[in-house]
Each structure stands twice: as structure tokens, then as C-alpha cells.
PDB file of C-alpha atoms (C1' of nucleotides) in Angstrom:
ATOM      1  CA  UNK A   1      12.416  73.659 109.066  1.00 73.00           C
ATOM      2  CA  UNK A   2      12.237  70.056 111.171  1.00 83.00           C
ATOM      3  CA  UNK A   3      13.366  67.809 108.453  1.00 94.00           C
ATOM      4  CA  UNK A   4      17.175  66.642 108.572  1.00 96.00           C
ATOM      5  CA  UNK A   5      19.412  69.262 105.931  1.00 96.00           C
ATOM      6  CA  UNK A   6      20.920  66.821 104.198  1.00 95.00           C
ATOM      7  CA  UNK A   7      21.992  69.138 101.622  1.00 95.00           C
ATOM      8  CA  UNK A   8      24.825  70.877 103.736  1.00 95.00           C
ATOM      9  CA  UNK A   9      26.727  67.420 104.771  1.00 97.00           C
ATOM     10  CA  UNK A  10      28.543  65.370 102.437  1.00 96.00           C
ATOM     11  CA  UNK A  11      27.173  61.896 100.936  1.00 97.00           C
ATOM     12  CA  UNK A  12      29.746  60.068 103.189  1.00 98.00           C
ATOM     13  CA  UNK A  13      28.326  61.602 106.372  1.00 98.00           C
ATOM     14  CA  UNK A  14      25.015  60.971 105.377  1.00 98.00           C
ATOM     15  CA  UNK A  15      25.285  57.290 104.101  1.00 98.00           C
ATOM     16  CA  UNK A  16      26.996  56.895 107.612  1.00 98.00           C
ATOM     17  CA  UNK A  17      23.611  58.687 109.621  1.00 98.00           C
ATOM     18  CA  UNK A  18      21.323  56.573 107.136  1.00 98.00           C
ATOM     19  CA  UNK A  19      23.318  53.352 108.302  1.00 98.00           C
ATOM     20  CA  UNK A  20      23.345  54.345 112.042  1.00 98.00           C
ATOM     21  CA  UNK A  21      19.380  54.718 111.762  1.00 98.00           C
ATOM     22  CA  UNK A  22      18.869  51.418 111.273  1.00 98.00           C
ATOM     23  CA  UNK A  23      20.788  50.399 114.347  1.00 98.00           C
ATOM     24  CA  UNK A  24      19.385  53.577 116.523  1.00 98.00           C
ATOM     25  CA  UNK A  25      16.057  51.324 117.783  1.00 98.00           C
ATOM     26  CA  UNK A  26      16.122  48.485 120.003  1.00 98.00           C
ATOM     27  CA  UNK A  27      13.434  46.685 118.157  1.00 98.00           C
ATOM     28  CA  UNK A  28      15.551  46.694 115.162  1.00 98.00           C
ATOM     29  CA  UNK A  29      18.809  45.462 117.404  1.00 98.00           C
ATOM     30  CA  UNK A  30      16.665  42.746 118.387  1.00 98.00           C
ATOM     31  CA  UNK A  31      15.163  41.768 115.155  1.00 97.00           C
ATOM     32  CA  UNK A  32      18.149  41.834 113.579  1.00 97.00           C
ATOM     33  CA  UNK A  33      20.056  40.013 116.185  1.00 97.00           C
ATOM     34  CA  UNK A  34      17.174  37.402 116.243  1.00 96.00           C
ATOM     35  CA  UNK A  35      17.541  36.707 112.514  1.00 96.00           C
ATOM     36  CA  UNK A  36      21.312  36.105 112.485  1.00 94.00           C
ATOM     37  CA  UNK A  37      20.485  33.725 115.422  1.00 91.00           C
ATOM     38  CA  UNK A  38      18.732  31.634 113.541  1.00 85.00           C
ATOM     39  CA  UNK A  39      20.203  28.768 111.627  1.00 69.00           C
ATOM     40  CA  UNK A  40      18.692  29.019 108.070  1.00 70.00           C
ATOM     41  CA  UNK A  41      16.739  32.155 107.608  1.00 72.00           C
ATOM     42  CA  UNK A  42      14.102  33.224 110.080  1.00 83.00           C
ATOM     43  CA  UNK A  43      10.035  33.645 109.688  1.00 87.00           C
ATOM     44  CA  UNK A  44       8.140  36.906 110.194  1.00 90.00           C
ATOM     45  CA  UNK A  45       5.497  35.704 112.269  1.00 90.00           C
ATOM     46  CA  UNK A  46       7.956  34.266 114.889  1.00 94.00           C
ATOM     47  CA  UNK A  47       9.897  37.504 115.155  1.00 96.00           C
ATOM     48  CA  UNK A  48       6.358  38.903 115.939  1.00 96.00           C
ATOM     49  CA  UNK A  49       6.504  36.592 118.802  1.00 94.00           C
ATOM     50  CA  UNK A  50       9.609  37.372 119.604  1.00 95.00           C
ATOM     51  CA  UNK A  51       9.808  40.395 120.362  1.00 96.00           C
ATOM     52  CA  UNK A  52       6.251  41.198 121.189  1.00 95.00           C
ATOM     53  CA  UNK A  53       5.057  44.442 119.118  1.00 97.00           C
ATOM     54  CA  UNK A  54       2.152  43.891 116.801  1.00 96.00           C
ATOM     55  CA  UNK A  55       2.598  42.768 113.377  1.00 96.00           C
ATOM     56  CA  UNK A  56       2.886  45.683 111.277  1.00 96.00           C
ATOM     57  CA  UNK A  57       5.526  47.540 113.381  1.00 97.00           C
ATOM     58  CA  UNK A  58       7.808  44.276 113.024  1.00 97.00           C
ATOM     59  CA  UNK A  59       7.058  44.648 109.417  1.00 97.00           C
ATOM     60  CA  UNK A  60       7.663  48.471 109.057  1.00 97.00           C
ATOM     61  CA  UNK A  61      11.528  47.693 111.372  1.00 98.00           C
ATOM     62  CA  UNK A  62      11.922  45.241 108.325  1.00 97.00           C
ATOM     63  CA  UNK A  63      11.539  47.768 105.477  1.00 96.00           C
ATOM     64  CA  UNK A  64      13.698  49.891 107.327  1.00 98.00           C
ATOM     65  CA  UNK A  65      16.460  47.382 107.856  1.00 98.00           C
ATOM     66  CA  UNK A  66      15.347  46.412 103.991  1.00 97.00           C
ATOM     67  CA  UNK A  67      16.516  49.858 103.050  1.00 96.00           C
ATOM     68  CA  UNK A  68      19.951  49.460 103.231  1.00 97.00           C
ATOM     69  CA  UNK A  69      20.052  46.228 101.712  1.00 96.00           C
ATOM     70  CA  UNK A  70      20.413  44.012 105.067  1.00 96.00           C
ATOM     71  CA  UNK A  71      18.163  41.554 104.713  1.00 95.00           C
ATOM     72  CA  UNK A  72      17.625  39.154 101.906  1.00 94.00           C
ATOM     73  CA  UNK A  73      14.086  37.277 101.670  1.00 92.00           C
ATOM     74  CA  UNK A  74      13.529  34.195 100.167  1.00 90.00           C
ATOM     75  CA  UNK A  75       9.407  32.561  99.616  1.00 86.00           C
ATOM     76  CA  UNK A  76       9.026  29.515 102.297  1.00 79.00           C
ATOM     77  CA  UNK A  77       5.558  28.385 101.754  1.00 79.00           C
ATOM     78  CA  UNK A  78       3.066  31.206 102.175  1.00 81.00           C
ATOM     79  CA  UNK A  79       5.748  32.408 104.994  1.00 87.00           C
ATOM     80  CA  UNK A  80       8.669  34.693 103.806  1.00 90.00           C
ATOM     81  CA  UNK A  81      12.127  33.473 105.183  1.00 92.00           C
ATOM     82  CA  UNK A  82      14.644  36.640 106.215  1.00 94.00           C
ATOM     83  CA  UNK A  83      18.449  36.085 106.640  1.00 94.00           C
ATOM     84  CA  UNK A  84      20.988  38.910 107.270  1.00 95.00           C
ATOM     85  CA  UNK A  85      22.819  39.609 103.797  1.00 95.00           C
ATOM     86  CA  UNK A  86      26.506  39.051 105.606  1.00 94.00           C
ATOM     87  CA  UNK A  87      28.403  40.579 102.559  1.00 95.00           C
ATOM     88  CA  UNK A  88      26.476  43.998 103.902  1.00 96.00           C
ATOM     89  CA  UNK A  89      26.826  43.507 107.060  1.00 96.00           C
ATOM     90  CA  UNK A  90      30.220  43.456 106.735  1.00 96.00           C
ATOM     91  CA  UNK A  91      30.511  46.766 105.059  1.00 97.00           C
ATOM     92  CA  UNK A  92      28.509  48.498 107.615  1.00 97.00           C
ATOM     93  CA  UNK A  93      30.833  47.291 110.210  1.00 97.00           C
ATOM     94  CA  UNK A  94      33.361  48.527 107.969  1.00 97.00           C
ATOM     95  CA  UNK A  95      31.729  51.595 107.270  1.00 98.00           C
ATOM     96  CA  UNK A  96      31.301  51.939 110.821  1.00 98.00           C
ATOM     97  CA  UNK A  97      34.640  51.000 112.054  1.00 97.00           C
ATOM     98  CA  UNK A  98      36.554  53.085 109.381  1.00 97.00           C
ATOM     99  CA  UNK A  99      34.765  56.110 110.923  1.00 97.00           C
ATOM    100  CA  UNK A 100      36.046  55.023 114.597  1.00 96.00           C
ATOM    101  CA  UNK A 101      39.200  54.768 113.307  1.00 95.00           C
ATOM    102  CA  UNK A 102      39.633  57.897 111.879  1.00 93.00           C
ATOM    103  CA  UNK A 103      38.222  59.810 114.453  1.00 93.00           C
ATOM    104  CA  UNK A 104      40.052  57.769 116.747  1.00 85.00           C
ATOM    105  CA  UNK A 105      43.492  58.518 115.200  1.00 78.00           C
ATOM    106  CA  UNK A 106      42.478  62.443 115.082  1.00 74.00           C
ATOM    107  CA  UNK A 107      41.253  62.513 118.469  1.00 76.00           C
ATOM    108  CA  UNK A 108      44.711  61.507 120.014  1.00 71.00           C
ATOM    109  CA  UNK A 109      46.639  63.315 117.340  1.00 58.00           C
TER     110      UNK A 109
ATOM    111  CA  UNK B   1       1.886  54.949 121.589  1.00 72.00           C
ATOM    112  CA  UNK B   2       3.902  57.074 119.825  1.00 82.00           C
ATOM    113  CA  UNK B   3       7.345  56.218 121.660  1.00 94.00           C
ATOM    114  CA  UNK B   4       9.452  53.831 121.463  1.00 96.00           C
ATOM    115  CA  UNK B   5       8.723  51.089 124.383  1.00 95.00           C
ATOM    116  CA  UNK B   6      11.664  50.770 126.255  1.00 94.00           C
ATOM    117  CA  UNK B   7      10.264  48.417 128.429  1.00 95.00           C
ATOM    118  CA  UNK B   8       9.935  45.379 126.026  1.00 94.00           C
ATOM    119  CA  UNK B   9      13.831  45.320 125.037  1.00 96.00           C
ATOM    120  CA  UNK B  10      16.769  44.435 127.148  1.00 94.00           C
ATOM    121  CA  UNK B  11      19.070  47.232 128.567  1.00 97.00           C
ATOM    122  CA  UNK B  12      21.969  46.000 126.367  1.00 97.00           C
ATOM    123  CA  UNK B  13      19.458  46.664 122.861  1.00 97.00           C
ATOM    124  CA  UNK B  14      18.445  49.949 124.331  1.00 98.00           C
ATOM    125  CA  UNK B  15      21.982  51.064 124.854  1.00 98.00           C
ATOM    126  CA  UNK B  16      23.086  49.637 122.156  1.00 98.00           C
ATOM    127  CA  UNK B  17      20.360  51.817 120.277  1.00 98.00           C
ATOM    128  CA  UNK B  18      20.846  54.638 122.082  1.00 98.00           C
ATOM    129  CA  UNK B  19      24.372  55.042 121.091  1.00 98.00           C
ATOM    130  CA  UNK B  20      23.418  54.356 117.414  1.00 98.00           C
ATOM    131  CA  UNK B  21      21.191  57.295 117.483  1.00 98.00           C
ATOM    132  CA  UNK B  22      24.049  59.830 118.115  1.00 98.00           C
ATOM    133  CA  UNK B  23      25.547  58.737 115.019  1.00 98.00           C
ATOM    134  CA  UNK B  24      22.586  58.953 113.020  1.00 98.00           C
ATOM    135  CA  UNK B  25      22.067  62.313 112.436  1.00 98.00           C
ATOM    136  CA  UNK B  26      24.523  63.592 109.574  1.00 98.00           C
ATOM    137  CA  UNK B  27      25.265  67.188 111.674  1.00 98.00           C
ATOM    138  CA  UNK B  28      26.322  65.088 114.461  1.00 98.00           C
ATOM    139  CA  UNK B  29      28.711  62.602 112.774  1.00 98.00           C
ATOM    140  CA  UNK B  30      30.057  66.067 111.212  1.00 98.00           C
ATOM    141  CA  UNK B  31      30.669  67.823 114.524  1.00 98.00           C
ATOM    142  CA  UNK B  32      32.322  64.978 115.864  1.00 97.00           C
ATOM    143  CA  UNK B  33      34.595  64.582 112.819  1.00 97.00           C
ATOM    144  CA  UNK B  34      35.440  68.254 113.105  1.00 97.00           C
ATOM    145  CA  UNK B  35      36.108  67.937 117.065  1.00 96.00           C
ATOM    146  CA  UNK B  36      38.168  64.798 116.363  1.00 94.00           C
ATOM    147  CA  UNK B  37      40.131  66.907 113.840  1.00 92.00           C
ATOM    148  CA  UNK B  38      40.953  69.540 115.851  1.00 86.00           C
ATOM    149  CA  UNK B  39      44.572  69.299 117.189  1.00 71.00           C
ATOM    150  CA  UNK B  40      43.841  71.128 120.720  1.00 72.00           C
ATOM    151  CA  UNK B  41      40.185  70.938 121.236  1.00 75.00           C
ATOM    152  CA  UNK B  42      37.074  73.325 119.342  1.00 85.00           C
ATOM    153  CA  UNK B  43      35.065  76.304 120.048  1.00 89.00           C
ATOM    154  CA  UNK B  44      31.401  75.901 119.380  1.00 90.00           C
ATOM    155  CA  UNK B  45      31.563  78.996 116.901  1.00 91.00           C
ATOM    156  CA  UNK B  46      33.881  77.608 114.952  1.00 94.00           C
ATOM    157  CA  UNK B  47      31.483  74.682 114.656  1.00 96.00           C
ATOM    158  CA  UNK B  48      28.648  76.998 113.763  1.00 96.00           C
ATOM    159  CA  UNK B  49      30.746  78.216 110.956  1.00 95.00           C
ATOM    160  CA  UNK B  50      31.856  74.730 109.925  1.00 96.00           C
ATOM    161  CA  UNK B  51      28.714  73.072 109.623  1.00 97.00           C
ATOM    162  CA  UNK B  52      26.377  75.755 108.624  1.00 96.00           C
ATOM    163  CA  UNK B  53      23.219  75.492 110.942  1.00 97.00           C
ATOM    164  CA  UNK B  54      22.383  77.522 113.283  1.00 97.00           C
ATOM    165  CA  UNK B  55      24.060  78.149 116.386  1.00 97.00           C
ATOM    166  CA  UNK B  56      21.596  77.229 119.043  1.00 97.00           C
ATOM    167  CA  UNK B  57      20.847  73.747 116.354  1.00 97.00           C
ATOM    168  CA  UNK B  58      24.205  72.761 117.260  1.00 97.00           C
ATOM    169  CA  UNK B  59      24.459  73.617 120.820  1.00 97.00           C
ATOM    170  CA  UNK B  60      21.740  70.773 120.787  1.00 97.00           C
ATOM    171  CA  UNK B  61      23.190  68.232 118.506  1.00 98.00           C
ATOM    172  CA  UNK B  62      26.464  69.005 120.949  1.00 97.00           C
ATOM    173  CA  UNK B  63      24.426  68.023 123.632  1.00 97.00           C
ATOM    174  CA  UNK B  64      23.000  65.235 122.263  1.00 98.00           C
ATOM    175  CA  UNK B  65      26.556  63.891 121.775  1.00 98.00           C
ATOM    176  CA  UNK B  66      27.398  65.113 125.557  1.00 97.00           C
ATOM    177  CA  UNK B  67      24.490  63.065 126.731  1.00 97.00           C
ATOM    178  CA  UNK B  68      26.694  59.431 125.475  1.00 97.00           C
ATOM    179  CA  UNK B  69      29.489  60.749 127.289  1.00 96.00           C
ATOM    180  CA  UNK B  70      31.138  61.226 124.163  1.00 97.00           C
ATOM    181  CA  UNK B  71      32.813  65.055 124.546  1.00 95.00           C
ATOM    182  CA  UNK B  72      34.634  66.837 127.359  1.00 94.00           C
ATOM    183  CA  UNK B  73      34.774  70.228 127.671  1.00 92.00           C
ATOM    184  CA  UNK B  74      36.898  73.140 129.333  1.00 91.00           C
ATOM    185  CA  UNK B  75      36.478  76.615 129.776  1.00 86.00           C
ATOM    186  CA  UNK B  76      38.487  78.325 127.692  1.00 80.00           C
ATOM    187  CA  UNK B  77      38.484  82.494 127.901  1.00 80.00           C
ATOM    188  CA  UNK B  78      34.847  83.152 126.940  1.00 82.00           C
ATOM    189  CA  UNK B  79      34.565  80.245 125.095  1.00 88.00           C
ATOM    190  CA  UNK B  80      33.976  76.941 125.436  1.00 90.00           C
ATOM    191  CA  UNK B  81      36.487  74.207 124.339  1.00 93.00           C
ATOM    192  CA  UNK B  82      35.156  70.548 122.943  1.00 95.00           C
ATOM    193  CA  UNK B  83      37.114  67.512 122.588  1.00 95.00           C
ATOM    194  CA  UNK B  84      36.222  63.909 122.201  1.00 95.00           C
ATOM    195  CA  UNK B  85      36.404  61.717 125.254  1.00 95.00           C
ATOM    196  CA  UNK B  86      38.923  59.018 123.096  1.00 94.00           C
ATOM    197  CA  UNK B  87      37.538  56.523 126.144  1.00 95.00           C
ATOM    198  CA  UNK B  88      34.159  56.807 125.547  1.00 96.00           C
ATOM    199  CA  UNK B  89      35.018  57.061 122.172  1.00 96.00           C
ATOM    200  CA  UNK B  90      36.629  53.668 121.699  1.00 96.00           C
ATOM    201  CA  UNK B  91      33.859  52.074 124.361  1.00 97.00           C
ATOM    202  CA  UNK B  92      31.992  52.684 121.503  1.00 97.00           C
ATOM    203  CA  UNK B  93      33.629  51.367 118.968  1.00 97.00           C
ATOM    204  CA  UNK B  94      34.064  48.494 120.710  1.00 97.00           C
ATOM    205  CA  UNK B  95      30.284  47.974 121.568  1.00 98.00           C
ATOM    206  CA  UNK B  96      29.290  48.506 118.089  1.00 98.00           C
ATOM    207  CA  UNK B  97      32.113  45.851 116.679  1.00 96.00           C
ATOM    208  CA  UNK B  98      31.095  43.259 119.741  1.00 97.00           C
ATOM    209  CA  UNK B  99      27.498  43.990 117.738  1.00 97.00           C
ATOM    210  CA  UNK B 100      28.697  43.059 114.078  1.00 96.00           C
ATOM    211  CA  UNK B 101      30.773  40.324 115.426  1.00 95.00           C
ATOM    212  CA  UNK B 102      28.043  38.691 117.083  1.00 92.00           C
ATOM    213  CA  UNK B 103      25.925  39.053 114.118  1.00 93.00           C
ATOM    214  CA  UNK B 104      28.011  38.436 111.525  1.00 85.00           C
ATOM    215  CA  UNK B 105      29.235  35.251 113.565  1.00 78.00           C
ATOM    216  CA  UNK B 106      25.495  34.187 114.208  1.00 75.00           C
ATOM    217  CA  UNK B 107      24.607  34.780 110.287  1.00 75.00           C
ATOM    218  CA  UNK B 108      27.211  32.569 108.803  1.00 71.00           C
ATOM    219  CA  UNK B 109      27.143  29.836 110.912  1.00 57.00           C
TER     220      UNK B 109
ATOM    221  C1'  DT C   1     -13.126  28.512  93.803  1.00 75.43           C
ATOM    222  C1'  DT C   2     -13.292  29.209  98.776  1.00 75.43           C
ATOM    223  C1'  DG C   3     -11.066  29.483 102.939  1.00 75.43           C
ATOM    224  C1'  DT C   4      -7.023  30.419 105.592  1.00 75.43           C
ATOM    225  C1'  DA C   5      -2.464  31.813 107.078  1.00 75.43           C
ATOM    226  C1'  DA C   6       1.339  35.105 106.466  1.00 75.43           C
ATOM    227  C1'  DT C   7       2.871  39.494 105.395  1.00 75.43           C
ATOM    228  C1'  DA C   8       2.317  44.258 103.511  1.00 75.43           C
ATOM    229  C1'  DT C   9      -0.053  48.578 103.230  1.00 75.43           C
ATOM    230  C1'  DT C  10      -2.979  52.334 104.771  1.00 75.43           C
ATOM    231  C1'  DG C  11      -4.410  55.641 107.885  1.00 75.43           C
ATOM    232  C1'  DC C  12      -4.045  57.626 112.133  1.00 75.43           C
ATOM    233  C1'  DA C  13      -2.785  59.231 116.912  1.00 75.43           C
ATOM    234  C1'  DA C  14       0.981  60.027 120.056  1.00 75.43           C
ATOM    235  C1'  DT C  15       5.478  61.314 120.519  1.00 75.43           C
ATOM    236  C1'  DA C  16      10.162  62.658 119.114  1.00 75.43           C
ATOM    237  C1'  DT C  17      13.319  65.227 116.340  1.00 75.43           C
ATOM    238  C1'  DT C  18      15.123  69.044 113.757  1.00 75.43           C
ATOM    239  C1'  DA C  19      15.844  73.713 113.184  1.00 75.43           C
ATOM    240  C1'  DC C  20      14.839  78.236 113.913  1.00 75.43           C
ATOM    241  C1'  DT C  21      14.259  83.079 116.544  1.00 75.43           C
ATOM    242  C1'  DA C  22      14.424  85.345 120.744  1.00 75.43           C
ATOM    243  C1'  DT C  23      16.301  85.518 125.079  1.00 75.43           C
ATOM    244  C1'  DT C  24      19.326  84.629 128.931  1.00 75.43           C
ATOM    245  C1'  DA C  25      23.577  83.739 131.566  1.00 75.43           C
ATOM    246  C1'  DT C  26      28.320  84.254 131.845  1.00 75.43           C
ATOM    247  C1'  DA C  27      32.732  85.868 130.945  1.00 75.43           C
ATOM    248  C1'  DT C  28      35.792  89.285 128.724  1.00 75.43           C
ATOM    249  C1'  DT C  29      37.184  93.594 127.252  1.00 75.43           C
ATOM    250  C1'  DA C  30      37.033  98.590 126.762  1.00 75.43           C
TER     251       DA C  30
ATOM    252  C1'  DT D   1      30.690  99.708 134.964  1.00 75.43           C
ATOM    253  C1'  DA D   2      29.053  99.225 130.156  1.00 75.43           C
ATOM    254  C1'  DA D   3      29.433  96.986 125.962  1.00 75.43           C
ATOM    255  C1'  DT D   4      30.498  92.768 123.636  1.00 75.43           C
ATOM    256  C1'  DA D   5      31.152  87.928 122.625  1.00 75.43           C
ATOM    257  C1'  DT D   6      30.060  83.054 123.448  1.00 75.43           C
ATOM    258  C1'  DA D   7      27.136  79.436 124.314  1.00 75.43           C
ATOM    259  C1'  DA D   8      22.926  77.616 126.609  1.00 75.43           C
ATOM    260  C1'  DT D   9      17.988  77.645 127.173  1.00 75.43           C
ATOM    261  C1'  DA D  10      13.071  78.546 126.088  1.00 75.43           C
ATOM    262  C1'  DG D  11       9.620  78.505 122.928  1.00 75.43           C
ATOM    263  C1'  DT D  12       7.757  77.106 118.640  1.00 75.43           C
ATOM    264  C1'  DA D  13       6.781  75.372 113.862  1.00 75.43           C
ATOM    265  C1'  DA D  14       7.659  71.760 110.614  1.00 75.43           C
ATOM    266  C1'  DT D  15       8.613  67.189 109.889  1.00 75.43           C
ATOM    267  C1'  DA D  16       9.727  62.331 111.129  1.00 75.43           C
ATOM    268  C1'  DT D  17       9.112  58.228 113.789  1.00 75.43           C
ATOM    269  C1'  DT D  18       6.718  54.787 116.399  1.00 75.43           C
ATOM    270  C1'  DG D  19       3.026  51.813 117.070  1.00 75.43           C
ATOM    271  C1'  DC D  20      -1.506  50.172 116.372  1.00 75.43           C
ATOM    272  C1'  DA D  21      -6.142  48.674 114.145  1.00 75.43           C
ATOM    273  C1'  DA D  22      -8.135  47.870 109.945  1.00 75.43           C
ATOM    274  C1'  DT D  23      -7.626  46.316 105.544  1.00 75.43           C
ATOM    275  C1'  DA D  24      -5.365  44.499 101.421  1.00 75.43           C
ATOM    276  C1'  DT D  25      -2.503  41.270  99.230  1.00 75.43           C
ATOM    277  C1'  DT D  26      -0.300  36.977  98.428  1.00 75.43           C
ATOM    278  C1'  DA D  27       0.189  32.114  98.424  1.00 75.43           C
ATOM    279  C1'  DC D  28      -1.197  27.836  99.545  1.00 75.43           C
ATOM    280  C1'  DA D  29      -4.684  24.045 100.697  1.00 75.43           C
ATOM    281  C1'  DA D  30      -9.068  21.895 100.578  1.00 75.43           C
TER     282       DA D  30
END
DNA sequence: TTGTAATATTGCAATATTACTATTATATTA
DNA sequence: TAATATAATAGTAATATTGCAATATTACAA
């Protein structure tokens, strides 16, 4: 009891949940939004500054939004540079749309 | 501490997030599959059977969905009937999209 | 090598979520 | 009216999430 059954869904319906996660706190809308803002990858320390929680909860968002393959990193000095993986991206909007869709079409069936 | 600070983020994140979270729970993107499939609207029971947790579990994932403006419901003999609200339901969609577009728009350019 | 800046990890407290049983409210049927 | 069926609510235990301070790690520079 109190942990998510994931045995009684399918793997489609949880891979959706899983994706929706990521996008289900505002700090991670924000950081994720603030890294495809910027031109040519983004550093950590600045989306600290950004969006003003302490360090290591901007670095736990990032492992989360690492999880699912979102983010690529790339060494910039003794900084880490994050950019949004776009190919991904663009199958979670897929992923996501495709749902819509379907349940769309059903709902006014 | 604890909870996630609202305050910091800008309504548009939060709702954005909020919305998100419906969808991130695998019983939830089941239910609303299973509503959407339904030609004439659903009776919670027949959720209950459908997804396999407890009946007073899905009451509250139902009105977790209900809380989005995502389901209408009618009286219907003892029971209660469910559909999806195909408005919200594409307000949604389109939020989400808007969302990806930005991003993906943002990340490539 | 020593110091320093940037990020990750650990550990913890506060809070939220998930799922259940028991109960209640309401409507229907006998 | 009494029994039954349906769904919501209350209460609770187990687990997950959020956020922070403290600490560790990594990479560079002097």
C-alpha cells in the first residue's frame, strides 16, 4: 500500500505517467523552458539563479528530467552545459499528442 | 519545506504543472482512456472492475481528474455516469502542444 | 599540490500521494 | 418501509516527493 501499482496498467500507460511526471512541477516547466531559451546550452549555476531554489533541488529537477533522456550535458570548463535533447522532445510531444488524439476521437465518437 | 513553493513560479508553470500531474499517474491516464472509450458515458463500477483498484482509490483518482475540469457527470438511475469534457479536453491538448512548441522552437534555434 | 568554483550526493524533515477498510449518503427496488 | 446497490467521504498506513544543509566530488587554475 502507498506506492503507485504499476503492475496492473500496461507499459504504454505507464511510460505515458512516467513522461507526464516530469512535466507535473513548475520548477521543472521552468527549468526546462529556461534551457531551451538559451542559445547554446545553458549552465547549472545560472538556472540556480534563475529560478531561485537552492542548489541541490535544481540538481535533483535535473536527474529527474535526466531520466527520460531530455537533457543532454556536455563539460564547459569546470561548469556542465545542459541543452534539451530535441529528437526527445519531440517524441514526448508525440507521445503526448497521440494520447489526445485518441482520446479525443473516442470521446466524440 | 516539504511542498512544492507555488509562490516562486508563474501561474502559467503552475498550471501548466498542475495539469501534467493528472496525467501522471498510470490509473488516471487508464480511467480516462476507458471514459473516452465509452460510446455513451461510464459508471464508476464498471471502472472499478476495469482497472482493478479499489473502489473508493478510484473515486479519488476520478476526482483528481474532476478537479482539471476534465469529466462531466450525470445522474444516471443509481449510478453515476462519467464522460470527458472534449472542451477541456482539447484546452489541454492545446496547452501542452503550445508547451512543446515553444520548447522545441526555443531548443533548435 | 593547494585552493576554488561548479555540480552531485547524502541525509533528513515536512508534506503529498497512493491505496486500503470502514462508513456514510443517496437512490432504487422489493 | 426495508433491503440493496452505487459512489463519496473519513480515517489511516505505506510510500514518494520536495526542499534544504552539509558534504563529497570533479575539474580547473595558481
Amino acid at each position: 500500500m502507498g506506492s503507485t501499482k504499476l503492475n496492473i496498467h500496461d507499459a504504454e500507460n505507464n511510460y505515458l505517467a512516467k513522461v507526464a511526471k516530469v512535466f507535473s512541477h513548475p520548477a521543472r516547466v521552468a527549468i526546462i523552458k529556461y534551457i531551451s531559451s538559451s542559445d547554446s546550452g545553458c549552465i547549472c549555476n545560472d538556472i540556480v539563479k534563475e529560478i531561485g531554489l537552492a542548489q541541490p533541488t535544481i540538481s535533483q529537477h535535473l536527474s529527474e528530467i535526466k531520466k527520460i533522456g531530455l537533457l543532454d550535458q556536455s563539460a564547459s570548463g569546470k561548469s556542465l552545459s545542459y541543452s534539451i535533447n530535441t529528437d526527445k522532445l519531440n517524441a514526448c510531444r508525440r507521445l503526448i499528442n497521440d494520447f489526445f488524439v485518441k482520446t479525443q476521437v473516442n470521446a466524440s465518437s
